[in-house]
Coordinates of C-alpha atoms and ligand atoms in Angstrom, one line a residue:
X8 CA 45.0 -19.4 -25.5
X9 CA 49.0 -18.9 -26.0
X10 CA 51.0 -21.1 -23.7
X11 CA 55.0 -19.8 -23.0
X12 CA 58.0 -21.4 -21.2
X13 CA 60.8 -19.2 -19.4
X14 CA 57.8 -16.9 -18.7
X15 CA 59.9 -15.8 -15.5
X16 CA 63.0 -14.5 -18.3
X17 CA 63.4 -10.9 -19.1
X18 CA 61.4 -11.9 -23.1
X19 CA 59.1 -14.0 -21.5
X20 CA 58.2 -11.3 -19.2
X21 CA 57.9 -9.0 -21.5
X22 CA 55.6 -11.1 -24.1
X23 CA 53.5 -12.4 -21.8
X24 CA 52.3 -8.6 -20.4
X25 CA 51.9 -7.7 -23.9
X26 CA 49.6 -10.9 -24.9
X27 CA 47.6 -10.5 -21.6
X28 CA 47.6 -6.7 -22.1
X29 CA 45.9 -7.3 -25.8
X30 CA 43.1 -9.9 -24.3
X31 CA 44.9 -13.3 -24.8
X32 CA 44.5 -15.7 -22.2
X33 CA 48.1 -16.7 -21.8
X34 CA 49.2 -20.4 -19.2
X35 CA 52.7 -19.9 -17.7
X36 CA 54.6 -23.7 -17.6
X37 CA 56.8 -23.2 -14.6
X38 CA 59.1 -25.2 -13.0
X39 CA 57.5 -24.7 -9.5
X40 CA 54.2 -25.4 -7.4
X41 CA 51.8 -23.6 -9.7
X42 CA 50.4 -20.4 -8.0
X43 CA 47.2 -20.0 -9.8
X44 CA 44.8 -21.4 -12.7
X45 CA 47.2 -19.9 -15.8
X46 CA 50.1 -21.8 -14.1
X47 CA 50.5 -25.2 -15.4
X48 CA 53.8 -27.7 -14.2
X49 CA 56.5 -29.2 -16.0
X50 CA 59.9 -30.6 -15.4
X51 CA 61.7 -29.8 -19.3
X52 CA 65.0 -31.8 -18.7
X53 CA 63.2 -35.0 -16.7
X54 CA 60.3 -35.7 -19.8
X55 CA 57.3 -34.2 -17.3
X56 CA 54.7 -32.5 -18.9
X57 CA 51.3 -33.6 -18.8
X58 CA 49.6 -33.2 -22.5
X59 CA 46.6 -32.2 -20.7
X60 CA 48.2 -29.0 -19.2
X61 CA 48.4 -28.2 -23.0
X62 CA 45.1 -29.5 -24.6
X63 CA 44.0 -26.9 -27.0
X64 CA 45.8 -24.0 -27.2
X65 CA 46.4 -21.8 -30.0
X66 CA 50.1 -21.6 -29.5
X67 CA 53.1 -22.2 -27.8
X68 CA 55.8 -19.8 -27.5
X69 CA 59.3 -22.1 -26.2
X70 CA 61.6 -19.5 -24.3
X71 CA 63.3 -21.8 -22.1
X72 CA 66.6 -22.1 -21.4
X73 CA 69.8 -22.4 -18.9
X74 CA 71.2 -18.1 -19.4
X75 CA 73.8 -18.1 -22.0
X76 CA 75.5 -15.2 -20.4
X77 CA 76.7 -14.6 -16.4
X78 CA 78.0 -17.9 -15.9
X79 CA 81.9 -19.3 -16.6
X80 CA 81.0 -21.9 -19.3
X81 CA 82.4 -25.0 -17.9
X82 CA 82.0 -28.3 -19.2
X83 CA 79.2 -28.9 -16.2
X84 CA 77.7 -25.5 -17.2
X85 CA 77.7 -26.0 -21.2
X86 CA 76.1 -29.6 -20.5
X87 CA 73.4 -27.8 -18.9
X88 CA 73.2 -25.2 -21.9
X89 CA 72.6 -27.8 -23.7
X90 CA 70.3 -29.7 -21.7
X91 CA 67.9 -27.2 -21.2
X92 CA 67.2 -26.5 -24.2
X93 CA 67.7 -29.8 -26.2
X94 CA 65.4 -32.2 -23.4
X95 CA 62.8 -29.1 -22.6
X96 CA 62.0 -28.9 -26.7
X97 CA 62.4 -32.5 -26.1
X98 CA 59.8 -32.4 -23.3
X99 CA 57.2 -30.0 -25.1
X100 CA 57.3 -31.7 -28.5
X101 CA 56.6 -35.0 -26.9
X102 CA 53.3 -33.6 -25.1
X103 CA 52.6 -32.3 -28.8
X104 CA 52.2 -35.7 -30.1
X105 CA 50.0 -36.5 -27.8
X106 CA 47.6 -33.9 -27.7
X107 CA 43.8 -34.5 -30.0
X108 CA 44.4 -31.1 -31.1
X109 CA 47.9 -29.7 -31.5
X110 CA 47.8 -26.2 -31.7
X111 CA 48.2 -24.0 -34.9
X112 CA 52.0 -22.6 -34.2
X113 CA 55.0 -23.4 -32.2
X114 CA 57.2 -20.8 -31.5
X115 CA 60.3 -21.9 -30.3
X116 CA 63.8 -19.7 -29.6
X117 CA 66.9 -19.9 -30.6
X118 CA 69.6 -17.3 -31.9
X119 CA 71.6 -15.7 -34.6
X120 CA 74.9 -17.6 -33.0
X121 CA 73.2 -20.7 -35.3
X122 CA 75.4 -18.9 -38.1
X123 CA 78.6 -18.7 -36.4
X124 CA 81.0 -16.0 -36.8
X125 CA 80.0 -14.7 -40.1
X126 CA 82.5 -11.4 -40.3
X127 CA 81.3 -8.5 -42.4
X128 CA 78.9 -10.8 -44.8
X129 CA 75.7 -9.6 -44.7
X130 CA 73.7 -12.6 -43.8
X131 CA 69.6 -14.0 -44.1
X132 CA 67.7 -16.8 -43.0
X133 CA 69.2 -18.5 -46.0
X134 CA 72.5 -19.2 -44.6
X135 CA 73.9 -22.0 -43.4
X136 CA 75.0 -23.2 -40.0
X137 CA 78.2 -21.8 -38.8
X138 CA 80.9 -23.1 -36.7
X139 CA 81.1 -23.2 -32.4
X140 CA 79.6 -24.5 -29.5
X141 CA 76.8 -22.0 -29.8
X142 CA 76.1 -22.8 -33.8
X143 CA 76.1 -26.5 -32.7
X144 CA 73.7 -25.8 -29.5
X145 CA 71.1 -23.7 -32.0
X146 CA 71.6 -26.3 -34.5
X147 CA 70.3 -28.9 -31.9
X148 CA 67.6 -26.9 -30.0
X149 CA 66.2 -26.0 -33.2
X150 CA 66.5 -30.0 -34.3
X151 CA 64.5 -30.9 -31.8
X152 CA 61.5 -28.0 -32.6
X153 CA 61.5 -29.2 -36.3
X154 CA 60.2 -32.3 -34.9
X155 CA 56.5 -30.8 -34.5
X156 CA 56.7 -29.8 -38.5
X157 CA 55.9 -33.3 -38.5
X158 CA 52.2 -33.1 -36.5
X159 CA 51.4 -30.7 -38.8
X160 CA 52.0 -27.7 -36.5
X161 CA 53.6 -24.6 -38.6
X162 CA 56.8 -24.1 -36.7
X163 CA 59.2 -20.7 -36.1
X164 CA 62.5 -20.9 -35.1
X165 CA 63.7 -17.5 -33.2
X166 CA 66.8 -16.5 -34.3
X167 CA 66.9 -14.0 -32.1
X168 CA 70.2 -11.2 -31.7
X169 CA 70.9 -9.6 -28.7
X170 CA 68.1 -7.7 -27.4
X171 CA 68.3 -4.5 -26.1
X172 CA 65.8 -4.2 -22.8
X173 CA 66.1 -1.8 -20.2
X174 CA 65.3 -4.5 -17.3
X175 CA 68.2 -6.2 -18.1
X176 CA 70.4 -8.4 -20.1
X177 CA 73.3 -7.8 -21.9
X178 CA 72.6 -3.8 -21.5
X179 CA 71.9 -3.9 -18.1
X180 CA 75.5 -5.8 -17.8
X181 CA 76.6 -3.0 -19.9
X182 CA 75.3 -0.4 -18.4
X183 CA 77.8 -0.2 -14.9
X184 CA 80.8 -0.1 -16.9
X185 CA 78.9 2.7 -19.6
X186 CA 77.8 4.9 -16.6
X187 CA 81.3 5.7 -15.1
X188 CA 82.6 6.6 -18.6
X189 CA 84.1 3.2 -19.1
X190 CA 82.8 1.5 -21.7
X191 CA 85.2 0.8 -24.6
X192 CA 85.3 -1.5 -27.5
X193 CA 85.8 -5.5 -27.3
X194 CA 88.4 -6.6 -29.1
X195 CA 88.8 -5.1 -32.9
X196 CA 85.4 -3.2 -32.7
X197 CA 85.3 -4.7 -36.2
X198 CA 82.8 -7.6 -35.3
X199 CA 79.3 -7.1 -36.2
X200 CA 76.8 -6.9 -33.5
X201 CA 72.8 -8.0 -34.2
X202 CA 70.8 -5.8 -31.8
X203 CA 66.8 -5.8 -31.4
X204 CA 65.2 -3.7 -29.1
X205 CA 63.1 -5.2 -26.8
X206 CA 59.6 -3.5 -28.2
X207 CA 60.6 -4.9 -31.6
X208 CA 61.3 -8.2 -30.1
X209 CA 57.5 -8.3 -28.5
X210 CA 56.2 -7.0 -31.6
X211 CA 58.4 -9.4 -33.9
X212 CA 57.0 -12.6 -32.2
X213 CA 53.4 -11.3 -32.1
X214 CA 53.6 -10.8 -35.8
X215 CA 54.9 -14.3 -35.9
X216 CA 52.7 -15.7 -34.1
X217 CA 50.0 -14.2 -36.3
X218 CA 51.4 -14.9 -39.7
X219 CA 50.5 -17.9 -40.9
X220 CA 52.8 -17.4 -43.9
X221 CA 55.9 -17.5 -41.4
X222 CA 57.5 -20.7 -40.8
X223 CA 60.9 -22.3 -40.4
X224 CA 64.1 -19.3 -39.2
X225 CA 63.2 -16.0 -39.0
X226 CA 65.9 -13.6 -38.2
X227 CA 64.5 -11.3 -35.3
X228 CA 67.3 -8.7 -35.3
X229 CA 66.9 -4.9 -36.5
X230 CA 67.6 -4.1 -40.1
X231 CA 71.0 -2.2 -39.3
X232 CA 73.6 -4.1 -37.5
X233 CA 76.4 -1.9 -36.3
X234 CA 80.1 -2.9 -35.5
X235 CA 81.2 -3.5 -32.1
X236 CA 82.4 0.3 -31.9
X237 CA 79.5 1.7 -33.2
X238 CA 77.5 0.6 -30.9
X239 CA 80.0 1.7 -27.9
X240 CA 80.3 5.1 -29.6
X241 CA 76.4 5.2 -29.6
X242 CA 75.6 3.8 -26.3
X243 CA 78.3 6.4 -24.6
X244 CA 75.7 9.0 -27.0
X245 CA 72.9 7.6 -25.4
X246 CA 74.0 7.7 -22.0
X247 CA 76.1 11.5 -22.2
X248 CA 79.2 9.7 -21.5
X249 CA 81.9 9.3 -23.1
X250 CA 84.2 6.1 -23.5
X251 CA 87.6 4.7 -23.9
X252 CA 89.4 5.1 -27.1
X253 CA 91.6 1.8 -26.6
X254 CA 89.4 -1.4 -26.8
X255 CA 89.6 -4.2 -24.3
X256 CA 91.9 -6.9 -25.8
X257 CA 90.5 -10.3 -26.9
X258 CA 92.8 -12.3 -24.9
X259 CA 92.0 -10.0 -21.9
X260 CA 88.0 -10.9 -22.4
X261 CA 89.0 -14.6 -23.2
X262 CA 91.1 -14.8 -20.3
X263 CA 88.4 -13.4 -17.7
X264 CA 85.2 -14.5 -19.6
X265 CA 86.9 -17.9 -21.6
X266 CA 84.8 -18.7 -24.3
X267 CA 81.6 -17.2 -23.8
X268 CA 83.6 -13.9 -24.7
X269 CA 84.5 -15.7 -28.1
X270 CA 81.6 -16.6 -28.9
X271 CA 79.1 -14.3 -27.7
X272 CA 81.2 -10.8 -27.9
X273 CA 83.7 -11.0 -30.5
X274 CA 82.0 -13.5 -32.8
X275 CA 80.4 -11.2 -35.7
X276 CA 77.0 -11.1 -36.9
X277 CA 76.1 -8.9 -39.3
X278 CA 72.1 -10.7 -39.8
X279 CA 69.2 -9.0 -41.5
X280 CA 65.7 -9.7 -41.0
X281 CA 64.8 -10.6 -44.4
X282 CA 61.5 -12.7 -43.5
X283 CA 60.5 -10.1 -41.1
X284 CA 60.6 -7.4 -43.5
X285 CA 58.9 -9.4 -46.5
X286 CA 56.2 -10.2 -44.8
X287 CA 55.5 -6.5 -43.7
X288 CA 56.7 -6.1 -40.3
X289 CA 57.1 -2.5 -39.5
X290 CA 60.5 -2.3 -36.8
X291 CA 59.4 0.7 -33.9
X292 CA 63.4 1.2 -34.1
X293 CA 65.2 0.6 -36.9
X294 CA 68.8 2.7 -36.0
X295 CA 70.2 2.0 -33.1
X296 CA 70.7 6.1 -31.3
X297 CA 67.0 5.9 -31.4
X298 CA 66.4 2.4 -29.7
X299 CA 68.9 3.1 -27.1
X300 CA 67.1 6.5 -26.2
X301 CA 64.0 4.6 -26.0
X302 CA 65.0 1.8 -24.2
X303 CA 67.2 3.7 -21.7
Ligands
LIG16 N1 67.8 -12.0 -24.5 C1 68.6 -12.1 -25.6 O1 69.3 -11.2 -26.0 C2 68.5 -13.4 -26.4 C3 69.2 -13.5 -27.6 C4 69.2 -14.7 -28.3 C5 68.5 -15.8 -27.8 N2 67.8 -15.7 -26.7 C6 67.1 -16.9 -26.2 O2 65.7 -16.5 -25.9 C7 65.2 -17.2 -24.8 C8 64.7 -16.2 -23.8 O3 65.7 -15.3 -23.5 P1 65.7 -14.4 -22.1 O4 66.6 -13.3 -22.3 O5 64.2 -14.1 -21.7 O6 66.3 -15.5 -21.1 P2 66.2 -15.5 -19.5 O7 65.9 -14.2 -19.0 O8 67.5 -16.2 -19.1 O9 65.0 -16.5 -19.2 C9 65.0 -17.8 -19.6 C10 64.0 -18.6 -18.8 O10 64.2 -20.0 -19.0 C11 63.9 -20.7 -17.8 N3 65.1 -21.4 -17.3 C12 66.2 -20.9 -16.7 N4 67.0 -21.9 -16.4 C13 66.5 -23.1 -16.9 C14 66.9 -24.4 -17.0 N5 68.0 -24.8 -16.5 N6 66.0 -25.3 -17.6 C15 64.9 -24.9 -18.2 N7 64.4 -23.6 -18.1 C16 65.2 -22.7 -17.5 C17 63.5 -19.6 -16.7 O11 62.1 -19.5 -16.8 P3 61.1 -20.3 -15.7 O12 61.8 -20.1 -14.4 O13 59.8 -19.5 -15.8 O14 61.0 -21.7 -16.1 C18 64.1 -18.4 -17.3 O15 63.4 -17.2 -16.8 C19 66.4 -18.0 -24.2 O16 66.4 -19.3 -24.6 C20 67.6 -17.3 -24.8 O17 68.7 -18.2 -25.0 C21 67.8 -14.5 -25.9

């Protein structure tokens, strides 16, 4: 049995079809009045979680979290960034302890922003911890899931780059702005961007989940990272349109999206998925043309 927080999120979605769709008896911990038997309740900010909700499962997959993106990063709205993530790892780690059993794996998210804005250097889970409100956010979240190395549990950190799904996320937000022939680069172009696509995603965290050999970071991006204007050259491709030679200026995106557009479009990641690929993963889309025709 696999339990998974955010299960209502566009991964959590996804991951919990595919578990239940391969046999696994998955329980949902929801922030609501349970509907059913796999629906167990917690409150991740407030401490609640009952350690007998959890009592021996296999694994727990920690997807929870306050979105990133869509919302005006205000000092409220960054506290509660924060918040969500630091006191629910908090939360789940805390019924952990108490459990007679603690399962075999904890799988808990986080992203590549932990390494800052890293420019054109090719960068692995060796790296260190970068600079920004992001890097400092990761830094904690992931803090806080370290904690169950400690019960003996082997623990994965996510470092997940920006997955491409066609349900939604940052493509769907893309996507409206692609469609009319619109889309254009952000800022320089130059920054690196750290895609996954969905499918890989799913299968990245099975494999994870599976890999007793896998513990600590583990990139889950695809093996080519493409700049910024790659990637709007080849989503105009995939979509038959084309797009805008002159990119949108930084201060433009900084002055309508403040510092989420910093951090989270013109930062650059240029992360490879070094543990994923030692250990034998096998990416369904490696280059991007081809993950964007799939996913779209
Ligand atoms: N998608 C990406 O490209 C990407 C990239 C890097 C990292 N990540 C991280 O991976 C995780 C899953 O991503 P996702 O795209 O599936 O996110 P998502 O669609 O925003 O889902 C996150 C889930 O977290 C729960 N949640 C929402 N607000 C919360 C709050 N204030 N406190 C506690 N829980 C809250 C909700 O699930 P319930 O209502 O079921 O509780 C929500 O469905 C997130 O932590 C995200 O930061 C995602």
């Amino acid at each position: 049995m696999i339990v998974v927080t955010g299960a209502s999120g566009l991964l959590g979605g996804a991951l919990v079809r595919e578990l239940r769709g391969r046999g696994e008896r998955v329980v949902t911990l929801v922030r609501r009045e349970p509907r059913g038997p796999d629906e167990r309740v917690w409150e991740p900010s407030g401490g609640g979680l009952d350690p007998a909700a959890i009592e021996g499962v296999r694994g727990v997959v920690h997807l929870a979290g306050a979105p990133i993106a869509g919302q005006r990063w205000n000092a409220a709205y960054k506290r509660e960034l924060v918040r969500s993530r630091v006191e629910g790892t908090r939360t789940l780690v805390g019924a952990l302890r108490e459990l007679s059993r603690p399962p075999e794996v904890l799988v808990s998210a986080s992203g590549v922003d932990f390494y800052g804005d890293t420019g054109d250097r090719v960068v692995d889970e060796q790296a260190g911890k970068g600079e920004g409100f992001l890097a400092d956010l990761c830094e904690r979240w992931e803090g806080e899931a370290r904690e169950a190395e400690e019960l003996g549990v082997r623990t994965v950190r996510l470092r997940t780059g920006l997955v491409l799904s066609g349900r939604g996320g940052a493509l769907g937000r893309m996507l409206p702005v692609f469609r009319v022939g619109l889309g254009a680069p952000l800022g320089s172009g130059k920054q690196y961007w750290s895609w996954i696509s969905e499918d890989d995603w799913v299968g990245a965290t099975l494999h994870v989940l599976e890999r007793p050999e896998l513990s600590g970071p583990v990139n889950l991006t695809s093996p080519s990272p493409v700049t910024n204007a790659e990637f709007t050259r080849s989503l105009g491709r995939a979509l038959r349109k084309g797009t805008l030679p002159m990119p949108v200026p930084a201060f433009a995106l900084s002055a309508g999206l403040g510092e989420f557009a910093r951090e989270a479009l013109l930062h650059g990641h240029r992360i490879v998925p070094r543990k994923l690929q030692d250990s034998g993963y096998g990416f369904a889309h490696s280059g991007l043309d081809e993950a964007l025709r799939a996913v779209l």
